[in-house]
Short mmCIF file of C-alpha atoms and ligand atoms in Angstrom, two decimals:
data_model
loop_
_atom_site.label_atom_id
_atom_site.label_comp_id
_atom_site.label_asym_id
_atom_site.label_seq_id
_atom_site.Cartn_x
_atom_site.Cartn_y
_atom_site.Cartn_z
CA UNK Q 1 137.35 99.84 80.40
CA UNK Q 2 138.14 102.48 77.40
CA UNK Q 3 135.75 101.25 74.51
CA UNK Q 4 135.89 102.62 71.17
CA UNK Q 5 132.78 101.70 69.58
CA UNK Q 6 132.13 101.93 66.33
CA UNK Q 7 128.10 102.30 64.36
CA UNK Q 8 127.16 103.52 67.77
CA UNK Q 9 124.36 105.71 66.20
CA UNK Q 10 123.02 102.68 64.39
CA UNK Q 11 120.21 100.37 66.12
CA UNK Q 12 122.11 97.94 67.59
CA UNK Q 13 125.17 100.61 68.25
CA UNK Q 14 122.89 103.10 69.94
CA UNK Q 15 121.27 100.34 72.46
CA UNK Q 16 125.12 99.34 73.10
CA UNK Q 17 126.21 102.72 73.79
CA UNK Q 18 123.06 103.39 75.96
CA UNK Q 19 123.24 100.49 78.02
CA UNK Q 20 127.29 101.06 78.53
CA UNK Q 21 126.64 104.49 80.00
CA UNK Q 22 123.67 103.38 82.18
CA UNK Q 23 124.51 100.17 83.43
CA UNK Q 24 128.67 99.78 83.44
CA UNK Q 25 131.58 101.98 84.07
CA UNK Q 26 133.25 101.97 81.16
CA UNK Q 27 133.75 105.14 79.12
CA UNK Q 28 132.90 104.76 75.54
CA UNK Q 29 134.00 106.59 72.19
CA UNK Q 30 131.48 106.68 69.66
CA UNK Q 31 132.55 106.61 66.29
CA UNK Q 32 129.58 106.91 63.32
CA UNK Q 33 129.42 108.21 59.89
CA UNK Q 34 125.92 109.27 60.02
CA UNK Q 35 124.61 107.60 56.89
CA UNK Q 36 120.99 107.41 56.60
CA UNK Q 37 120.79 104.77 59.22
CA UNK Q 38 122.89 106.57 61.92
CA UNK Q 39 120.96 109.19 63.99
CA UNK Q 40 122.22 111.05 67.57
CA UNK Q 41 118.72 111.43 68.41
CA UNK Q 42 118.88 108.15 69.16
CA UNK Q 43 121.72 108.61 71.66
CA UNK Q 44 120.37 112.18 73.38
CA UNK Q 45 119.65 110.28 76.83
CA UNK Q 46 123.32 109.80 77.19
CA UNK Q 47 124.70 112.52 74.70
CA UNK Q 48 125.58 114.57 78.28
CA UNK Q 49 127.45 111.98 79.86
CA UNK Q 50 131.31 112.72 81.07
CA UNK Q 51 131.49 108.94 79.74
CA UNK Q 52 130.18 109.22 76.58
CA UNK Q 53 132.48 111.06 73.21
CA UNK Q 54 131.32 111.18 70.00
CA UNK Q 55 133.51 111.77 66.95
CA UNK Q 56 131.88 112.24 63.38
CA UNK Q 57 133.93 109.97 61.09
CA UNK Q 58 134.07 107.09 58.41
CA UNK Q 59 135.97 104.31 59.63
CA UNK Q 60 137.86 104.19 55.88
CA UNK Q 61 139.24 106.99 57.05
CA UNK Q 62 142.55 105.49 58.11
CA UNK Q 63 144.77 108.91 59.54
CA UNK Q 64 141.30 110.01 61.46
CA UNK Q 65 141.01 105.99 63.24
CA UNK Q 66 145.22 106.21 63.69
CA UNK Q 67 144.69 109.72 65.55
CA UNK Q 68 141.48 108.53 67.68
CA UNK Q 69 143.93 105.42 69.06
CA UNK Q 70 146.27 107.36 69.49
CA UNK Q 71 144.38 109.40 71.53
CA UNK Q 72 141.70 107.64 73.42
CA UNK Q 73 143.82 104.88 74.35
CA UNK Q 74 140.66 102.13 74.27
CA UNK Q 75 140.86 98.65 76.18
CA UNK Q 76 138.98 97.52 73.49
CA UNK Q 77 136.86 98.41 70.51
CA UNK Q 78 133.06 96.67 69.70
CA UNK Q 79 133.17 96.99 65.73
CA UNK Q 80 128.81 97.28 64.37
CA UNK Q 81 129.41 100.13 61.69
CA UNK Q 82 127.98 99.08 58.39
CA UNK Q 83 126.11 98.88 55.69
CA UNK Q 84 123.34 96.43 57.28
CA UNK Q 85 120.02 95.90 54.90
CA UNK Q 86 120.33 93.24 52.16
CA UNK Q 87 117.78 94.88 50.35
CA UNK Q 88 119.79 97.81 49.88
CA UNK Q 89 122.90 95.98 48.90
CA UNK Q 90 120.69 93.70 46.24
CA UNK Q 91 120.07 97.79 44.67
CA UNK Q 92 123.66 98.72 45.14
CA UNK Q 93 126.59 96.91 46.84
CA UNK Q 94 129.46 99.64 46.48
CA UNK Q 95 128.96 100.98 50.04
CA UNK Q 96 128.83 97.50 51.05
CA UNK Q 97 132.12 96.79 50.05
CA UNK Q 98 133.71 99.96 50.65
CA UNK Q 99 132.14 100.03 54.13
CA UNK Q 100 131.94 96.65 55.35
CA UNK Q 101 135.43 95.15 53.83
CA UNK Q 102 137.68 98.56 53.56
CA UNK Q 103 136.67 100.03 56.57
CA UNK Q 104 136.72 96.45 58.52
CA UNK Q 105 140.29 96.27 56.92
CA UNK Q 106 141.53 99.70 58.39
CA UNK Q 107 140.20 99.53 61.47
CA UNK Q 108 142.27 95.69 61.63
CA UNK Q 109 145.25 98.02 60.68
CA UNK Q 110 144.92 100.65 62.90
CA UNK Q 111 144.08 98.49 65.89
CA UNK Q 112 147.09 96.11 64.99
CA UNK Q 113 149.24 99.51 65.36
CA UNK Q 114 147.87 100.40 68.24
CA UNK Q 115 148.09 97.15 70.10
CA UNK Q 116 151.87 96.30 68.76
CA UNK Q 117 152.43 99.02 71.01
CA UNK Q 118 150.87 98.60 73.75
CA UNK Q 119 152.68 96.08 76.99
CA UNK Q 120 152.34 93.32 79.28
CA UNK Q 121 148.79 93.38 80.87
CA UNK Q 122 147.45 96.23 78.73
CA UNK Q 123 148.29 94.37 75.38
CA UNK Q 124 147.03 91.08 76.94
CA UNK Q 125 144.00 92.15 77.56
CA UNK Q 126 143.18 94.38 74.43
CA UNK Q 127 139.84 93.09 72.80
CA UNK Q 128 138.60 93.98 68.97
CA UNK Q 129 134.86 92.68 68.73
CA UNK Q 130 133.44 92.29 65.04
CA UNK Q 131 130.25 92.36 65.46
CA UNK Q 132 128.54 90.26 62.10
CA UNK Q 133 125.58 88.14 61.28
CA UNK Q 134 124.17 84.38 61.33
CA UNK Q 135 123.66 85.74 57.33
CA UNK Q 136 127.35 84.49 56.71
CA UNK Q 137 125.92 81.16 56.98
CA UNK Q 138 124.50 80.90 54.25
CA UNK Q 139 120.57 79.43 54.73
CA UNK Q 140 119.14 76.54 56.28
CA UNK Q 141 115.93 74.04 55.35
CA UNK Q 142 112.84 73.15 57.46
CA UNK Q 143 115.25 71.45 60.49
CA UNK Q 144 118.78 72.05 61.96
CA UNK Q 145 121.12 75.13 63.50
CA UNK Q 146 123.64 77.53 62.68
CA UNK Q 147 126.94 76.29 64.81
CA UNK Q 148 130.24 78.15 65.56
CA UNK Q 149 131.47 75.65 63.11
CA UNK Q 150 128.65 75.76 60.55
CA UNK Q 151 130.71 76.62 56.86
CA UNK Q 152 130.39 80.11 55.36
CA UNK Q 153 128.07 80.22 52.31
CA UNK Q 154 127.05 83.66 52.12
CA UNK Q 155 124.43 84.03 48.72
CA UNK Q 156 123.63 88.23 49.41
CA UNK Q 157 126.40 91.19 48.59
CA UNK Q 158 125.11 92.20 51.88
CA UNK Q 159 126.27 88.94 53.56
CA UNK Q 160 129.22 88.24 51.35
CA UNK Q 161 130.28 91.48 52.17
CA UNK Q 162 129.96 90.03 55.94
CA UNK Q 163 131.62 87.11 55.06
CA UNK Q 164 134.71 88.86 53.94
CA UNK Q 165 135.29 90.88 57.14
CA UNK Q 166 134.60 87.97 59.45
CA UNK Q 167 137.72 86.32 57.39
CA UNK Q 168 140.04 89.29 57.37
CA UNK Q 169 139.26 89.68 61.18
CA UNK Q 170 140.21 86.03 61.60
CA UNK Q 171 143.01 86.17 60.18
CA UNK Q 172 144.72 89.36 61.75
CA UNK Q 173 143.92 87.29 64.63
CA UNK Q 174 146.35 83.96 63.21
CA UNK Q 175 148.91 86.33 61.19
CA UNK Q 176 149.65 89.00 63.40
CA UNK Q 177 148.05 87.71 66.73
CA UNK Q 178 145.72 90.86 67.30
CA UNK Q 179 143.06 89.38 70.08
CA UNK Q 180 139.96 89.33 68.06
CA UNK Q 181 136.26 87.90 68.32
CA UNK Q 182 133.48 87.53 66.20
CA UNK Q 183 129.58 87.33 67.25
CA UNK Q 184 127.37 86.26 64.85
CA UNK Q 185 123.91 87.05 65.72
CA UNK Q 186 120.00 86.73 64.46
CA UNK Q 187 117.50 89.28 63.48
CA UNK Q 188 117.55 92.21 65.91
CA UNK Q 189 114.30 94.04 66.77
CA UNK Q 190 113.42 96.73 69.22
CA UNK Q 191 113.21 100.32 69.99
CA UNK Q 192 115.32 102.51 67.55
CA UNK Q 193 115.52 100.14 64.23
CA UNK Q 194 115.66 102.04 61.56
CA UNK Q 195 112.33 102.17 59.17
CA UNK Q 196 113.43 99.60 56.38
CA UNK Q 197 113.64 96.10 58.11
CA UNK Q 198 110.88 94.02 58.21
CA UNK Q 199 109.28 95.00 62.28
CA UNK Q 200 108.63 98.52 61.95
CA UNK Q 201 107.90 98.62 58.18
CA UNK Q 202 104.89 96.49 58.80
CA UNK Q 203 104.24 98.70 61.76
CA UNK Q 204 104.39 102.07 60.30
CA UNK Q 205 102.45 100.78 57.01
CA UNK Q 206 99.68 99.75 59.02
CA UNK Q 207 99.72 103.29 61.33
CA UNK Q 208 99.65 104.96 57.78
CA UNK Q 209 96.41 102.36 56.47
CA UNK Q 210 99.09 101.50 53.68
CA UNK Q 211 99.64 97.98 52.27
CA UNK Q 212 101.86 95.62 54.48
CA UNK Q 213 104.78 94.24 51.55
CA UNK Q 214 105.09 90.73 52.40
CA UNK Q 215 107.93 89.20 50.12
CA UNK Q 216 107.08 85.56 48.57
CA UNK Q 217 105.05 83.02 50.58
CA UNK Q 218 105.69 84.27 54.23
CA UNK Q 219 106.85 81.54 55.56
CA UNK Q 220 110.71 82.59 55.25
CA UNK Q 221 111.77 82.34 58.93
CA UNK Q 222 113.77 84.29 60.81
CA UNK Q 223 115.28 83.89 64.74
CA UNK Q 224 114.20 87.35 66.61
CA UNK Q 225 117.04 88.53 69.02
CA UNK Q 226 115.03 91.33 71.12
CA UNK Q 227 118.43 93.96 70.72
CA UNK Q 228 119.03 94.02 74.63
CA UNK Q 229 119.52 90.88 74.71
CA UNK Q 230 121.98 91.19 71.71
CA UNK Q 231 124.04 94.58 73.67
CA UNK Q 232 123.97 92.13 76.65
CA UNK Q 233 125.74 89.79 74.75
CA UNK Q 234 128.50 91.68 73.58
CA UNK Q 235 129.06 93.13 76.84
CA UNK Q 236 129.21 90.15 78.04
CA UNK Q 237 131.81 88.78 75.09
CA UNK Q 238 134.14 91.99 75.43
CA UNK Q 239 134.32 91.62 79.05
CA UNK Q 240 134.81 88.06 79.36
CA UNK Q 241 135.26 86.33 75.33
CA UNK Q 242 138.08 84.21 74.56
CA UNK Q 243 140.65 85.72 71.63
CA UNK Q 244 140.10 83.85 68.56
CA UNK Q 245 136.73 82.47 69.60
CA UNK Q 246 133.84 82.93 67.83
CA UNK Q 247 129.86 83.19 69.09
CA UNK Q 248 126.85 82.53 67.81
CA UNK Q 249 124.06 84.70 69.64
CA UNK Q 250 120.69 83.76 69.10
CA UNK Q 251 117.43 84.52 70.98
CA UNK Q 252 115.51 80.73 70.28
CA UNK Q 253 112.45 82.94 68.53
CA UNK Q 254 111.98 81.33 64.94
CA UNK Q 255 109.13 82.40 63.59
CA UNK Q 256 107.80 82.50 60.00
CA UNK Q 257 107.60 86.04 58.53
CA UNK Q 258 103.34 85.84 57.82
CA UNK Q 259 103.56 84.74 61.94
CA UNK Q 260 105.33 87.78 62.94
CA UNK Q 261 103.01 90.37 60.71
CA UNK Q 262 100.05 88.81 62.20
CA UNK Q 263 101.70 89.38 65.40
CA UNK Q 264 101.69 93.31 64.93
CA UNK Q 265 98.43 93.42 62.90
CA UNK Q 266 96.88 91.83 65.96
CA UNK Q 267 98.56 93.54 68.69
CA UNK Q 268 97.80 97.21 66.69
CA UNK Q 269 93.77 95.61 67.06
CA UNK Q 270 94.35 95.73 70.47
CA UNK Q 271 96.01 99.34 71.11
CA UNK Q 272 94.83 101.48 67.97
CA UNK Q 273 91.81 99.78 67.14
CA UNK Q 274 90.03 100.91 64.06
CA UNK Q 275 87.08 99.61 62.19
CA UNK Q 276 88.97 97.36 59.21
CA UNK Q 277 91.15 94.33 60.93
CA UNK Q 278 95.20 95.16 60.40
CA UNK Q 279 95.17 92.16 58.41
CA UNK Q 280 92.97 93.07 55.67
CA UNK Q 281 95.97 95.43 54.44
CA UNK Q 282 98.50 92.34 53.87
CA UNK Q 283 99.84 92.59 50.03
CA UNK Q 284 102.34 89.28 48.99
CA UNK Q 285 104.46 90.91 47.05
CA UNK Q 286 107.28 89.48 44.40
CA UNK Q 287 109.85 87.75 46.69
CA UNK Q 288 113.46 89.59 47.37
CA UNK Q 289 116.08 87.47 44.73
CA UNK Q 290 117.77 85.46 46.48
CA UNK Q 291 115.77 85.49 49.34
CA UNK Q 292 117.28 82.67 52.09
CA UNK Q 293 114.41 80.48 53.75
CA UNK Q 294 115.25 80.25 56.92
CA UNK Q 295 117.65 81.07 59.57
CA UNK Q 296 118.12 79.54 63.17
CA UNK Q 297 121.14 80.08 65.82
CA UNK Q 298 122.38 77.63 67.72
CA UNK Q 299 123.43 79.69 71.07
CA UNK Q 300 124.64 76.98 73.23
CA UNK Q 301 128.03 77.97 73.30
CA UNK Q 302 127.91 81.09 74.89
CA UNK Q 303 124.99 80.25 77.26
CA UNK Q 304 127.85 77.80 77.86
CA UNK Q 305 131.01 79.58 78.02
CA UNK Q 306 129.98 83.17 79.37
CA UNK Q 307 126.57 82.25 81.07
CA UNK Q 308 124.18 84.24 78.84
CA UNK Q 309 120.89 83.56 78.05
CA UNK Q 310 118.39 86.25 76.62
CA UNK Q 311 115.61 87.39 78.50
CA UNK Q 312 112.95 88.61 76.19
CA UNK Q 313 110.69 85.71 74.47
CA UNK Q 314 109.35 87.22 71.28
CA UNK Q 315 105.98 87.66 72.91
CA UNK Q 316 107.63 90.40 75.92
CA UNK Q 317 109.83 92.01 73.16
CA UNK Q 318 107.56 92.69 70.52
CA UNK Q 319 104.94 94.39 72.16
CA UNK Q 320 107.59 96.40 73.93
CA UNK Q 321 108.61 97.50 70.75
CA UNK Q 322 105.56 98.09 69.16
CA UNK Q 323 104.35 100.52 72.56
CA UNK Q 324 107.72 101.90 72.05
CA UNK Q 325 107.40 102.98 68.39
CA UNK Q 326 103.58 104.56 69.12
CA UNK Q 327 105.20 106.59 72.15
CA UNK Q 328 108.16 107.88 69.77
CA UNK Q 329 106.73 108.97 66.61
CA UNK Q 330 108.55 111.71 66.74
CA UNK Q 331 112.13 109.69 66.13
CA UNK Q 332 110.68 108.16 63.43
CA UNK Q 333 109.69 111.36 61.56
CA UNK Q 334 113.28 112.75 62.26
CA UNK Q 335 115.06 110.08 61.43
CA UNK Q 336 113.17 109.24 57.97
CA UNK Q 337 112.43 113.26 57.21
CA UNK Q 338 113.65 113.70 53.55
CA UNK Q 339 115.99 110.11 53.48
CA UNK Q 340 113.60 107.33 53.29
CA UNK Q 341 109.71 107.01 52.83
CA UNK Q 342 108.83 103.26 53.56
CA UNK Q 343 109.24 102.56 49.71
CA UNK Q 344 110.08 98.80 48.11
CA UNK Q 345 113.44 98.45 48.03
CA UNK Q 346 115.98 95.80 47.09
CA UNK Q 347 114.35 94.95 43.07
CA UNK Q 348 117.13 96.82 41.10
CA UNK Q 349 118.84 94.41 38.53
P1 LIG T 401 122.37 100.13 61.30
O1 LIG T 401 122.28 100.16 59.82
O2 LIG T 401 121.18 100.51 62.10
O3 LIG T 401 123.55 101.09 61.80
C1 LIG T 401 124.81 101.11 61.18
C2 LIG T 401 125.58 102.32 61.73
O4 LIG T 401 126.88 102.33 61.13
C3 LIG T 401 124.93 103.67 61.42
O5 LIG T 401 124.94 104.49 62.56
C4 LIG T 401 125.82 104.24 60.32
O6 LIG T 401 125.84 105.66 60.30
C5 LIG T 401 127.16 103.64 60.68
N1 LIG T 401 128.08 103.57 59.53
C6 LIG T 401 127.81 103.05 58.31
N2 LIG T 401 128.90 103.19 57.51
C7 LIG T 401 129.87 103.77 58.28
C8 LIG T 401 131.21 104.15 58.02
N3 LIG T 401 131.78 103.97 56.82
N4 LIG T 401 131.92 104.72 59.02
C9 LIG T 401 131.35 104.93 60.24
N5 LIG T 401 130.08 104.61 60.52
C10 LIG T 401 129.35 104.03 59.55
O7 LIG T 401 122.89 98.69 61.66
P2 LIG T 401 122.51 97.75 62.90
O8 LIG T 401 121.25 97.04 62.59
O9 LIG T 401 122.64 98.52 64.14
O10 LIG T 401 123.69 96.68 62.82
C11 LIG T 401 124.91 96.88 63.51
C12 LIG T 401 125.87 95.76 63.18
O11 LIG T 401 125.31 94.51 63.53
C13 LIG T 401 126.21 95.65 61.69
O12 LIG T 401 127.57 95.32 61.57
C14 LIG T 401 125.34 94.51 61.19
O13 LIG T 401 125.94 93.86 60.09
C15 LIG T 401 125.29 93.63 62.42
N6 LIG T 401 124.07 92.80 62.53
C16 LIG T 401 122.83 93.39 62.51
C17 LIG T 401 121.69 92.59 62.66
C18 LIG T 401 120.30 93.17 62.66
O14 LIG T 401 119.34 92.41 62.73
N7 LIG T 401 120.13 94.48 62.64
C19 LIG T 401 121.84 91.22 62.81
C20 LIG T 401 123.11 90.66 62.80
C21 LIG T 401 124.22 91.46 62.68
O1 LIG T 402 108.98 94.80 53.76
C1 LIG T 402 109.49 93.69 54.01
N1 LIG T 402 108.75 92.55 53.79
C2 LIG T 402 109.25 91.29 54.02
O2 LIG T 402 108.55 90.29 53.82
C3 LIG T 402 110.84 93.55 54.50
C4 LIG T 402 111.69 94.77 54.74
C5 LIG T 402 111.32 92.27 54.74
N2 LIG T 402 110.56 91.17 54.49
C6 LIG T 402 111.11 89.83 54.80
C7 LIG T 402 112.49 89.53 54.26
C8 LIG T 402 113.08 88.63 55.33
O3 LIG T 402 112.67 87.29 55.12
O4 LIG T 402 111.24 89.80 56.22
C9 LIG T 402 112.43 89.11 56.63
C10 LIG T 402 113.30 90.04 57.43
O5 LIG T 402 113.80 91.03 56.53
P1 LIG T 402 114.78 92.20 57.03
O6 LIG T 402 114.14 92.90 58.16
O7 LIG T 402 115.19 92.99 55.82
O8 LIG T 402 116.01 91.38 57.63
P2 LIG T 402 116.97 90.25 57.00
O9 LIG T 402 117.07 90.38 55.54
O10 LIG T 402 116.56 88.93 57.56
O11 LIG T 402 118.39 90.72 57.63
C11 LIG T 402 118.46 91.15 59.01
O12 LIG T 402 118.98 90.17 59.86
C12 LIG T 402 120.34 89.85 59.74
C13 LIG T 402 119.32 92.42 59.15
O13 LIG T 402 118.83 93.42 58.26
C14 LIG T 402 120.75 92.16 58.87
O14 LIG T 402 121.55 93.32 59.11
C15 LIG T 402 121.23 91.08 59.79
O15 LIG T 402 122.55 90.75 59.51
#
């Protein structure tokens, strides 16, 4: 298969693209911005790859997206570029919107084009995959799951912003019958996340002896996806997903956020001891506003439907990524050199 992907030099994107050129045959077009979050370092183990393209563009870039079609001639196209941190989108949601709704919007457009065109088995079989987040939801109390049919209450601009492209996708999939999915998954974690979500903050403040920012309580919980289980997933959705349907990917880890610093505090004891316990530098800090309590993803559907289960437990994956973030230091100096330096983010009004 011809895949356009687009974020590929995101976190998620990048472990996508990697894992299409090293464990499929499919050829894959890369399409990123490069905002702050997108980095090709993350993508130089495949960068020389006769399979692999990469074109520097913004998907609101409508003429740029119509050439690329035109051109590449995809099977399908796995849709991750965004804006993806609430706390940035509590500071500022323009980008969001522009981003996330605009550029979900064009690339509808384009691909409608494109496919109108296409015949018989070729148009039959064209797939576009939006990739979005259990966040759409909305949030749940102490018990029960997000469903495929759980309704959308989004309470972020980050996850309204969501919200709004999972709609628009579904319904260029009713008006214009344009063979569209949507996954909604859990927190990702794992080798190549960007320095702002909650994983490899705590990490990094700890390498540095800085306070650990823990918003609220700590006991928000959150359902950790290890992110090759999540690329796994989509493979398996773009290969094999029904048009129109809808999946809920989850990796059955809730844990409460105070569980999963303790986690990293414990495991840095064990593999950069120093004198003073990793714990001892945990700060509470004022909570995000509107920070959601708890989220939890009911994945039955496509263990189910497509056969996939994840294979990481939260145990496996986390120390994984935590060896994998000592042995790369180096990423994470390029990638946050002169754009981000671990600071508080998300308390604009
Ligand atoms: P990320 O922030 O790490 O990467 C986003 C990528 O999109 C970057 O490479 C960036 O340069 C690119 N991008 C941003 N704006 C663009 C534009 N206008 N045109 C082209 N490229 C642009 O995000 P991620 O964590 O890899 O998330 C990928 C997708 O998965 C997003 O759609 C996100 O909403 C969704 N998601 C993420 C998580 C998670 O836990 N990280 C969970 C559920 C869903
Ligand atoms: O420094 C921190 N301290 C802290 O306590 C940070 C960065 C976060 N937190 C808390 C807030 C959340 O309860 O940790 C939890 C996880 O926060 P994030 O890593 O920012 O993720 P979250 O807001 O849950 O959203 C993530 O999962 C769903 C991704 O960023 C989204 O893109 C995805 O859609």
């Amino acid at each position: 298969m011809k895949i356009i992907l687009t974020g590929g030099a995101g976190f998620i994107g990048s472990a996508l693209a990697r894992m299409i050129i090293n464990e499929t045959d499919h050829d894959v077009l890369n399409i990123d911005k490069l905002t702050y979050a997108g980095h090709l370092e993350s993508l130089e183990s495949i960068a020389e790859s006769d399979r692999y393209q990469f074109e520097h563009v913004d998907i609101c870039d409508a003429e740029t997206i119509n050439r690329i079609f035109d051109e590449f001639q995809p099977g399908a196209i796995m849709h991750l570029a965004a804006e993806s941190h609430v706390d940035r989108s509590i500071d500022g949601s323009a980008e969001f919107i522009k981003t996330n709704i605009n550029g979900t919007h064009i690339l509808l457009e384009e691909a409608k084009k494109y496919w109108q065109g296409l015949e018989n088995e070729q148009k039959e079989n064209f797939r576009f995959l939006h990739v979005s987040t259990d966040e759409v939801y909305g949030e749940l109390g102490e018990d029960g799951f997000f469903t495929e049919e759980t309704p959308y209450d989004p309470r972020s601009p980050y996850s309204s912003s969501k919200a709004s492209s999972d709609h628009l996708v579904r319904a260029w999939h009713h008006t214009y019958g344009l063979p569209t999915m949507i996954t909604n998954c859990s927190n990702n974690y794992g080798p190549y996340q960007f320095p702002e979500k909650l994983i490899p903050v705590v990490l990094l403040k700890a390498l540095q002896g800085k306070d650990i920012p823990v918003y609220g309580t700590g006991e928000n919980v959150r359902d950790w996806l290890f992110v090759d289980d999540h690329a796994k997933a989509l493979l398996k959705v773009v290969q094999d997903g029904v048009a129109g349907e809808t999946y809920n990917i989850g990796g059955h880890n809730e844990k409460q956020n105070l569980e999963v610093v303790h986690t990293i505090c414990d495991t840095l004891d064990e593999l950069v001891p120093k004198e003073e316990k990793y714990r001892d530098l945990i700060s509470f800090v004022t909570d995000r506003p509107g920070h959601d309590f708890r989220y939890a993803i009911d994945a039955s559907k496509i263990e189910r439907e497509l056969g996939w289960v994840p294979d990481e437990t939260f145990g496996t994956g986390i120390k994984a990524t935590i060896e994998w973030y000592l042995q790369n230091m180096d990423w994470v100096e390029a990638v946050t050199d002169k754009n981000y330096n671990l600071e508080r983010l998300g308390t604009k009004k």
